[in-house]
CSV table of C-alpha atoms in Angstrom, one decimal:
chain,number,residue,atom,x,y,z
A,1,UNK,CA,-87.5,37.0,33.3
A,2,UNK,CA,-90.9,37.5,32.3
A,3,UNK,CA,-93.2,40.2,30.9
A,4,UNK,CA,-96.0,41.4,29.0
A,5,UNK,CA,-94.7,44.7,27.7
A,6,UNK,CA,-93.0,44.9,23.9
A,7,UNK,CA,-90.2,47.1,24.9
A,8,UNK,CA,-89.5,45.0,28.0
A,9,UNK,CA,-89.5,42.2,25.9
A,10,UNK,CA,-87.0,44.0,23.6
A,11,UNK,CA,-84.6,45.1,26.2
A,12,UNK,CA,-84.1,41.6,27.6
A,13,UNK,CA,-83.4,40.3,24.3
A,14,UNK,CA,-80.9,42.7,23.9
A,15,UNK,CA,-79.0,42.9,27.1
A,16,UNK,CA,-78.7,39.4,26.5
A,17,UNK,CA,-78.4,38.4,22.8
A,18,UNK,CA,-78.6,41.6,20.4
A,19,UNK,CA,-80.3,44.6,19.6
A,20,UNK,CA,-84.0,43.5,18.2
A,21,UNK,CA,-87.5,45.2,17.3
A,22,UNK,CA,-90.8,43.0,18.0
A,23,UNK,CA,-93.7,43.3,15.9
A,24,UNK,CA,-97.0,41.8,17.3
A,25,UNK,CA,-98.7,39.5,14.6
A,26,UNK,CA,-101.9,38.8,16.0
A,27,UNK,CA,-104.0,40.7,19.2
A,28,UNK,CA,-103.6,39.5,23.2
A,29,UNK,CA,-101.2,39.8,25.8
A,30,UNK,CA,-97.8,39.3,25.1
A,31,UNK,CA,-96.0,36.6,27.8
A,32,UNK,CA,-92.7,36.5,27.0
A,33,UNK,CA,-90.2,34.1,29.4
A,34,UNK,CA,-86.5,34.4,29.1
A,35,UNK,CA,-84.0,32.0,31.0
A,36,UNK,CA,-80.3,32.5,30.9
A,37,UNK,CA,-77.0,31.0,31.7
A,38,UNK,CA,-72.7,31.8,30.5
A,39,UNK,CA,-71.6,28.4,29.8
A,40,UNK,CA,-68.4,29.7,29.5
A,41,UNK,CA,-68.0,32.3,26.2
A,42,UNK,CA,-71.5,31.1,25.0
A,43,UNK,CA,-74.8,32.0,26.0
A,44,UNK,CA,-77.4,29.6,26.4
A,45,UNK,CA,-81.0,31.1,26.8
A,46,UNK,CA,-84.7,29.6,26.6
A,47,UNK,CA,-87.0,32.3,25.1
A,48,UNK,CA,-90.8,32.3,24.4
A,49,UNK,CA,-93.1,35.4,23.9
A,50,UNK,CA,-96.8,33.4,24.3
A,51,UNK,CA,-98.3,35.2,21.0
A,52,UNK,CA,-97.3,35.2,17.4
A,53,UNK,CA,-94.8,37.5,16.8
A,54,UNK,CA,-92.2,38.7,14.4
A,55,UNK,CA,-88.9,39.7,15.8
A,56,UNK,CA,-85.8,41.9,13.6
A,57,UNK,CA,-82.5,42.0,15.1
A,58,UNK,CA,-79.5,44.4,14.3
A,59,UNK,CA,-76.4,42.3,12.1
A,60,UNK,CA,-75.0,39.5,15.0
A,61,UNK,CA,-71.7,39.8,16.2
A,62,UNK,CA,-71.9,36.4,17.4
A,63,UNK,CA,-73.1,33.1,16.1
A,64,UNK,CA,-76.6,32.0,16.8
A,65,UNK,CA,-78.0,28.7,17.2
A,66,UNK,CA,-81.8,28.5,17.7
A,67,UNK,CA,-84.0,25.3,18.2
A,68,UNK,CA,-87.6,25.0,18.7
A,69,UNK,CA,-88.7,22.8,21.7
A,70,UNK,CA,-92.2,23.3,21.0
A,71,UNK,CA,-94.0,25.2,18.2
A,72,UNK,CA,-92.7,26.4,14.9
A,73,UNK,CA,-90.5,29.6,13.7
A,74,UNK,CA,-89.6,30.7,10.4
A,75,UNK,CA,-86.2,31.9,9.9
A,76,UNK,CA,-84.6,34.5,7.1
A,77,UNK,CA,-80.5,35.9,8.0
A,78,UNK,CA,-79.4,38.2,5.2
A,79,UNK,CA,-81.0,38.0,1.9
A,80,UNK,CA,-81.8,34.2,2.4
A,81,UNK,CA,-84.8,32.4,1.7
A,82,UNK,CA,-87.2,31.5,4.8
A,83,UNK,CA,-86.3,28.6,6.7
A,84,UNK,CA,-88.9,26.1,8.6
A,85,UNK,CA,-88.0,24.5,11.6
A,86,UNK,CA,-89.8,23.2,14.0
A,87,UNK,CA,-88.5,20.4,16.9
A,88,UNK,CA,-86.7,18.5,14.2
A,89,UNK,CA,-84.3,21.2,12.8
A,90,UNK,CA,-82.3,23.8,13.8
A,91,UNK,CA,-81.4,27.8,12.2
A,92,UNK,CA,-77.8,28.6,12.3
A,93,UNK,CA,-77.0,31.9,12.0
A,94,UNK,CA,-73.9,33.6,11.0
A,95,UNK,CA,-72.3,36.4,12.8
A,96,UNK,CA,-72.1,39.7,10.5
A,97,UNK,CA,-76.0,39.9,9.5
A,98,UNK,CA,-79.1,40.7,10.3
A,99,UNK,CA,-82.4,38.5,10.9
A,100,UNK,CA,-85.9,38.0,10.8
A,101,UNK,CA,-87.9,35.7,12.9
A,102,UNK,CA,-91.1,35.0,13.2
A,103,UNK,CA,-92.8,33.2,16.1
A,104,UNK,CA,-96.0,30.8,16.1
A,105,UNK,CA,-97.9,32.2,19.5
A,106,UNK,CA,-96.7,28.3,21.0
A,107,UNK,CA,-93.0,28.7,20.3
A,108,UNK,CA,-90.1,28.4,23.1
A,109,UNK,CA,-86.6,28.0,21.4
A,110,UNK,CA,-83.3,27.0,23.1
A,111,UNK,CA,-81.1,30.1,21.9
A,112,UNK,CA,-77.3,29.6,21.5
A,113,UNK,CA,-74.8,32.7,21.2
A,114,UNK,CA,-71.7,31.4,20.4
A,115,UNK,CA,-68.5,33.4,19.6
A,116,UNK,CA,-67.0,32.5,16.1
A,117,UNK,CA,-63.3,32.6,17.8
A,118,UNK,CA,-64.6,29.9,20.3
A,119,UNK,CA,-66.5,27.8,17.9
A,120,UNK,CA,-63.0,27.7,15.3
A,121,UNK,CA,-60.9,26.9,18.5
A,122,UNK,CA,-63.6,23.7,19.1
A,123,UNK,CA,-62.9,23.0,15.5
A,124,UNK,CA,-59.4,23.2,15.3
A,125,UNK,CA,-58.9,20.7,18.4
A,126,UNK,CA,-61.3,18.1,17.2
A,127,UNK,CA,-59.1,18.4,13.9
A,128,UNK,CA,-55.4,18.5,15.8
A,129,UNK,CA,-54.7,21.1,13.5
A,130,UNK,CA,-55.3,25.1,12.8
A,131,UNK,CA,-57.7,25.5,10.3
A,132,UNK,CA,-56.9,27.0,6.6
A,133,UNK,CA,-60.1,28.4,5.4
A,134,UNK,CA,-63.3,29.8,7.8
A,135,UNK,CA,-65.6,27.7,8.8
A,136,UNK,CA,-68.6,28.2,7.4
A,137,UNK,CA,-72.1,26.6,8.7
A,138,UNK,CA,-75.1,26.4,6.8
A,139,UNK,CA,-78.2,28.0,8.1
A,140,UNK,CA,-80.9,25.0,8.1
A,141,UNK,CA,-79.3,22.3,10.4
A,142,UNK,CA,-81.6,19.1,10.1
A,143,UNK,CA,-81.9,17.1,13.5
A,144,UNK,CA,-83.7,14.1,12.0
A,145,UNK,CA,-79.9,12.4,11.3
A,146,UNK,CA,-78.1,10.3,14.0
A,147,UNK,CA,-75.9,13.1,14.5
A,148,UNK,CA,-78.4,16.0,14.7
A,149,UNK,CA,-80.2,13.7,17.2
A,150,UNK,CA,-77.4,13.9,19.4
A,151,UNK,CA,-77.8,17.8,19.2
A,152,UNK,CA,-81.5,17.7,19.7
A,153,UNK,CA,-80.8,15.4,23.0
A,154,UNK,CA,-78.1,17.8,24.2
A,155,UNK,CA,-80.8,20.9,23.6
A,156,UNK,CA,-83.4,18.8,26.3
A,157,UNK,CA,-80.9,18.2,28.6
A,158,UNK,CA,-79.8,22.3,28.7
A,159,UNK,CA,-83.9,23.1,28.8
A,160,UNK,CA,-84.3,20.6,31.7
A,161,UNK,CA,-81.4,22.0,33.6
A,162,UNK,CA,-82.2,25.2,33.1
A,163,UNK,CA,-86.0,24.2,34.5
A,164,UNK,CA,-84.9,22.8,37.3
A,165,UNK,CA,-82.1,25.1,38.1
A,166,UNK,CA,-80.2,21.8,37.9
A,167,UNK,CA,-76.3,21.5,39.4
A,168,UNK,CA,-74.9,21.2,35.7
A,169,UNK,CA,-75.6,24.9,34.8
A,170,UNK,CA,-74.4,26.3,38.4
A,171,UNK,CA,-71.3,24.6,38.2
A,172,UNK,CA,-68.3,25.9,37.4
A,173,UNK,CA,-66.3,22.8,36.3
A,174,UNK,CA,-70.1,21.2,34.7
A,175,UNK,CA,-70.6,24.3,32.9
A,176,UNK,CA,-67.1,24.4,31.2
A,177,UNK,CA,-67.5,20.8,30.1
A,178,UNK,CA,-71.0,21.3,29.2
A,179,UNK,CA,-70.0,23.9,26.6
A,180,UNK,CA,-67.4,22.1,25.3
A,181,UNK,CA,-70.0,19.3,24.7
A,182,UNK,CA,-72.3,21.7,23.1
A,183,UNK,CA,-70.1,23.1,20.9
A,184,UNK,CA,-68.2,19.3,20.3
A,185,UNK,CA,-72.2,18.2,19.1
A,186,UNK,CA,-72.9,20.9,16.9
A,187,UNK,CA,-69.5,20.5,14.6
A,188,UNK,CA,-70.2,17.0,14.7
A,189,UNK,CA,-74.2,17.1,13.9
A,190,UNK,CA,-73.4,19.6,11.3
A,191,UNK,CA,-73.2,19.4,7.2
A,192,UNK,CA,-70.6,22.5,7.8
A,193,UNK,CA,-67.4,23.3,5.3
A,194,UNK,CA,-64.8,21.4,7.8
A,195,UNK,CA,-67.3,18.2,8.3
A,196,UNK,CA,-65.6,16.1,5.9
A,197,UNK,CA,-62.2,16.6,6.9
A,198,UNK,CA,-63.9,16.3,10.5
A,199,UNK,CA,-64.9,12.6,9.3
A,200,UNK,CA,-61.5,11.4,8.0
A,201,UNK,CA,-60.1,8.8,9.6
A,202,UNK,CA,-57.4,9.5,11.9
A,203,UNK,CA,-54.0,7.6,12.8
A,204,UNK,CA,-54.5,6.0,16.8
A,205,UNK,CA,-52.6,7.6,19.0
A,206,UNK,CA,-49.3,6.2,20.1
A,207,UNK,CA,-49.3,4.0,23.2
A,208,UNK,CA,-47.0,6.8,25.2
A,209,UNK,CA,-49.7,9.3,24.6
A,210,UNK,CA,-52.2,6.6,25.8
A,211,UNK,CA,-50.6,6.4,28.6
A,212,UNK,CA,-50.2,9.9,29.6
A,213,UNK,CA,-53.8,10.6,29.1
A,214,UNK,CA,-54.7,7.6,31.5
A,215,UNK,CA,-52.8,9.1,34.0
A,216,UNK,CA,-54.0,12.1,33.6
A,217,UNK,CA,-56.9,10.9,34.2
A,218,UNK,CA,-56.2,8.9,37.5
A,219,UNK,CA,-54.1,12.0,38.7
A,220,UNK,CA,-56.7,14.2,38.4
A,221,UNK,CA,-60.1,12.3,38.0
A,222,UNK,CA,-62.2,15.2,38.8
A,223,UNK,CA,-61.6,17.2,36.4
A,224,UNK,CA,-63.8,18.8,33.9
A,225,UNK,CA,-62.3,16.4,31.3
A,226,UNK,CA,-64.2,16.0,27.7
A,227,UNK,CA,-61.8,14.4,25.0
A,228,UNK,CA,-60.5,17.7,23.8
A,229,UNK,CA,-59.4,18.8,26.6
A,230,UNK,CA,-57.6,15.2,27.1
A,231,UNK,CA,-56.7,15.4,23.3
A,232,UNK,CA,-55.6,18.7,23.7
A,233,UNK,CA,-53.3,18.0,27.4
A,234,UNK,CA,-51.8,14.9,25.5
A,235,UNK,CA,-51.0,16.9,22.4
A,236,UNK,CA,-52.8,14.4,19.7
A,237,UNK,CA,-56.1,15.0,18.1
A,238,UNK,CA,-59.5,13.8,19.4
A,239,UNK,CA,-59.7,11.2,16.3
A,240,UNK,CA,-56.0,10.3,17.5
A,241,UNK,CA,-56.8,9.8,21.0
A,242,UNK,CA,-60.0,8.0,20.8
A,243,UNK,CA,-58.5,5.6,18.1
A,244,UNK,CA,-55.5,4.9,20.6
A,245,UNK,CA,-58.0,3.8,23.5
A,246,UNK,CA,-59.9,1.7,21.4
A,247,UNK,CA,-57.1,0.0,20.0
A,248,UNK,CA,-54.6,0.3,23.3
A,249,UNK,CA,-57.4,0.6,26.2
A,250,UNK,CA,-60.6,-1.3,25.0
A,251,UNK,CA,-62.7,1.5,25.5
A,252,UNK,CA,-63.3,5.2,24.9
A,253,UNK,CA,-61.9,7.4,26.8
A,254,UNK,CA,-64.5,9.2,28.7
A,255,UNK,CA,-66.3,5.7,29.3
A,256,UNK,CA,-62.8,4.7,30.9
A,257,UNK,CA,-63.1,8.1,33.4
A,258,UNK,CA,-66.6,7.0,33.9
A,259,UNK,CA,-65.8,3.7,35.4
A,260,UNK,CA,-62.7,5.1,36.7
A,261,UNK,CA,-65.2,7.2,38.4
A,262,UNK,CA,-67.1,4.8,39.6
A,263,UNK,CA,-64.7,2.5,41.1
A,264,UNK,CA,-63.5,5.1,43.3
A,265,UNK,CA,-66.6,6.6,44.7
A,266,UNK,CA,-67.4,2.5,45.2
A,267,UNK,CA,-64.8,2.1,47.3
A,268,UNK,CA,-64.6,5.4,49.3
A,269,UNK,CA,-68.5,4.9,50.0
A,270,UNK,CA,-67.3,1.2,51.7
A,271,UNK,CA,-64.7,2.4,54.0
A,272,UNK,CA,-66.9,5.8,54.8
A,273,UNK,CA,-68.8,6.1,57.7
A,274,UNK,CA,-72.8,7.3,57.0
A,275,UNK,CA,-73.2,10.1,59.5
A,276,UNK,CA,-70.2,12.0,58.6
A,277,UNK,CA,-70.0,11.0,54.6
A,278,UNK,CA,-73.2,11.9,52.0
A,279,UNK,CA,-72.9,9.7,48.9
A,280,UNK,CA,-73.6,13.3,47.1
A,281,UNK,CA,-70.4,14.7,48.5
A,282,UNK,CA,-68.4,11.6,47.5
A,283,UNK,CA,-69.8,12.3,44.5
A,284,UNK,CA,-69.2,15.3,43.5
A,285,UNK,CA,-65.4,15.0,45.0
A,286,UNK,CA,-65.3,12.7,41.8
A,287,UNK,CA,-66.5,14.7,39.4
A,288,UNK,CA,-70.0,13.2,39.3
A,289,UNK,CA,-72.2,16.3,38.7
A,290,UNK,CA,-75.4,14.7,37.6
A,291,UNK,CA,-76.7,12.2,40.3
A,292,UNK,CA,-79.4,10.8,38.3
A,293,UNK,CA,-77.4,9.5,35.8
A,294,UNK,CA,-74.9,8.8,38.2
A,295,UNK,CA,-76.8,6.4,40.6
A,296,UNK,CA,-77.8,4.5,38.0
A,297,UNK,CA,-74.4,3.7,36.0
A,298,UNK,CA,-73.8,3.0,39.4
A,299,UNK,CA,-76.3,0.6,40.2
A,300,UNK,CA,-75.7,-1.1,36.6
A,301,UNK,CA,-72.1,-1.9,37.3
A,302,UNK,CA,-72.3,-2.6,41.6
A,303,UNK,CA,-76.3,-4.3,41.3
A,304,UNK,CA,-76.9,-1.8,44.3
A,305,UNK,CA,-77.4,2.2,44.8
A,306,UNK,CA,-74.5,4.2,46.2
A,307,UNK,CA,-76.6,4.7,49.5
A,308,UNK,CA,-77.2,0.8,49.7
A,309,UNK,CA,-73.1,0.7,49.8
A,310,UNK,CA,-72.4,3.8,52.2
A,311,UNK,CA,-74.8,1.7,54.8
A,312,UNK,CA,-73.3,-1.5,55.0
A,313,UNK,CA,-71.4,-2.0,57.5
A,314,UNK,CA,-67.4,-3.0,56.6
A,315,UNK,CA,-66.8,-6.0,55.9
């Protein structure tokens, strides 16, 4: 959406996020952009308004995760103090209170709304147990650590999808595992009340869960697996699991789907014929959403690009 009235602006925000007032903080046109998607429970938006701004919502129902792209915003929730951030942090904010937020005229944030219930579920299957006391996130989240890199990466590749209009926001099965990703990258980038429990080490899993979740995994390798959900399906924890493939498997486990993966599309593209079979079909019937990335683990492990395979004739 886009528009250059205040109460526009406002509506959006709200049908969307929560109830908000805008106060202009400097003359011109207002140009505010707004880009949306459901990844699942959680609402993932890209918002600008093209002129500094200041913008008060009602108390949040919901948690709210917002990261500059470009620009910088200054943050207050509650009675806190402001908070900075520009492309190297992060404002978490809780659900239950209000906030203030005020925009540099060149701001555009990625805008999370996530459910606490869905966020504590996340938590509680990373941790393979139910959690004792609320989780509780602090509001300035700093991306400059290897771990809040691996948030800031996963915010460019939602803007970028959401850009192009790209298949890993449209699709069902991508979207699911996208969110589980998201939310998998902000407990684990995150100085949060559960992080050191979070960071314990775990006991490997047992070889017969192993082997279940490698068979899962050849059963149905098209799934929207993430290693909760295989964690979860196998009835260990994610530390458990991952430990277990190391030790048992050589590898983690969503490197072993990967090549799984890849193996298979390798050989169906060898026996297919070209003018009836699209290496993007064979793809996707995989569970290979993102083609980019795709045809270029494939080329690193077959020296060739799925096409160059689909072509030649069998041998």
């Amino acid at each position: 959406m886009t528009t250059a009235a205040l109460d526009e602006a406002e509506t959006a925000v709200a049908e969307v996020y929560l109830p908000n007032r805008l106060v202009a903080l400097e003359p011109g046109a207002l140009t505010m952009r707004l880009a949306t998607v459901r990844l699942g429970t959680t609402t993932v938006g890209q918002l600008e308004y093209g002129r500094r701004i200041r913008l008060v919502t009602e108390e949040a129902r919901h948690i709210h995760v917002n990261t500059p792209l470009v620009g910088s915003v200054v943050s207050c929730v509650g009675r806190s103090a402001p908070v900075a951030t520009t492309s190297s942090q992060a404002a978490v904010f809780p659900a239950g209170a209000p906030a203030e937020i005020e925009w540099s005229s060149d701001a555009v944030q990625l805008c999370l709304m996530i459910p606490s219930s869905t966020l504590e579920d996340e938590l509680e299957e990373l941790l393979g147990h139910p959690i004792k006391r609320p989780l509780h996130l602090p509001f300035h989240m700093s991306l400059a650590t290897p771990e809040g890199r691996v948030w800031r990466s996963m915010v460019h590749l939602v803007a970028g999808e959401l850009a192009s209009r790209g298949r890993l926001l449209s699709h069902p099965a991508a979207g699911r595992q996208l969110e589980r990703t998201l939310l998998d990258a902000l407990l684990l980038g995150h100085a949060h009340s559960h992080i050191e429990e979070l960071d314990r080490p775990d006991v490997p899993a047992v070889p017969r869960a192993v082997v279940r979740a490698v068979d899962l995994l050849h059963e149905r390798p098209a799934e929207a697996w993430s290693s909760t959900v295989l964690a979860r399906a196998v009835h260990v924890s994610v530390r458990s699991l991952q430990g277990g493939f190391h030790k048992h498997v050589g590898k983690p486990p969503m490197t072993y789907l990967r090549d799984l993966r890849l193996k298979g599309i390798h050989e169906e593209l060898k026996r297919a014929t070209p003018g009836t079979t699209t290496v993007e079909t064979v793809a996707y019937s995989w569970g290979m959403l993102h083609l980019g990335r795709f045809a270029a683990a494939y080329r690193q492990a077959f020296t060739e690009l799925p096409a160059q395979t689909l072509k030649r004739p069998p041998g």
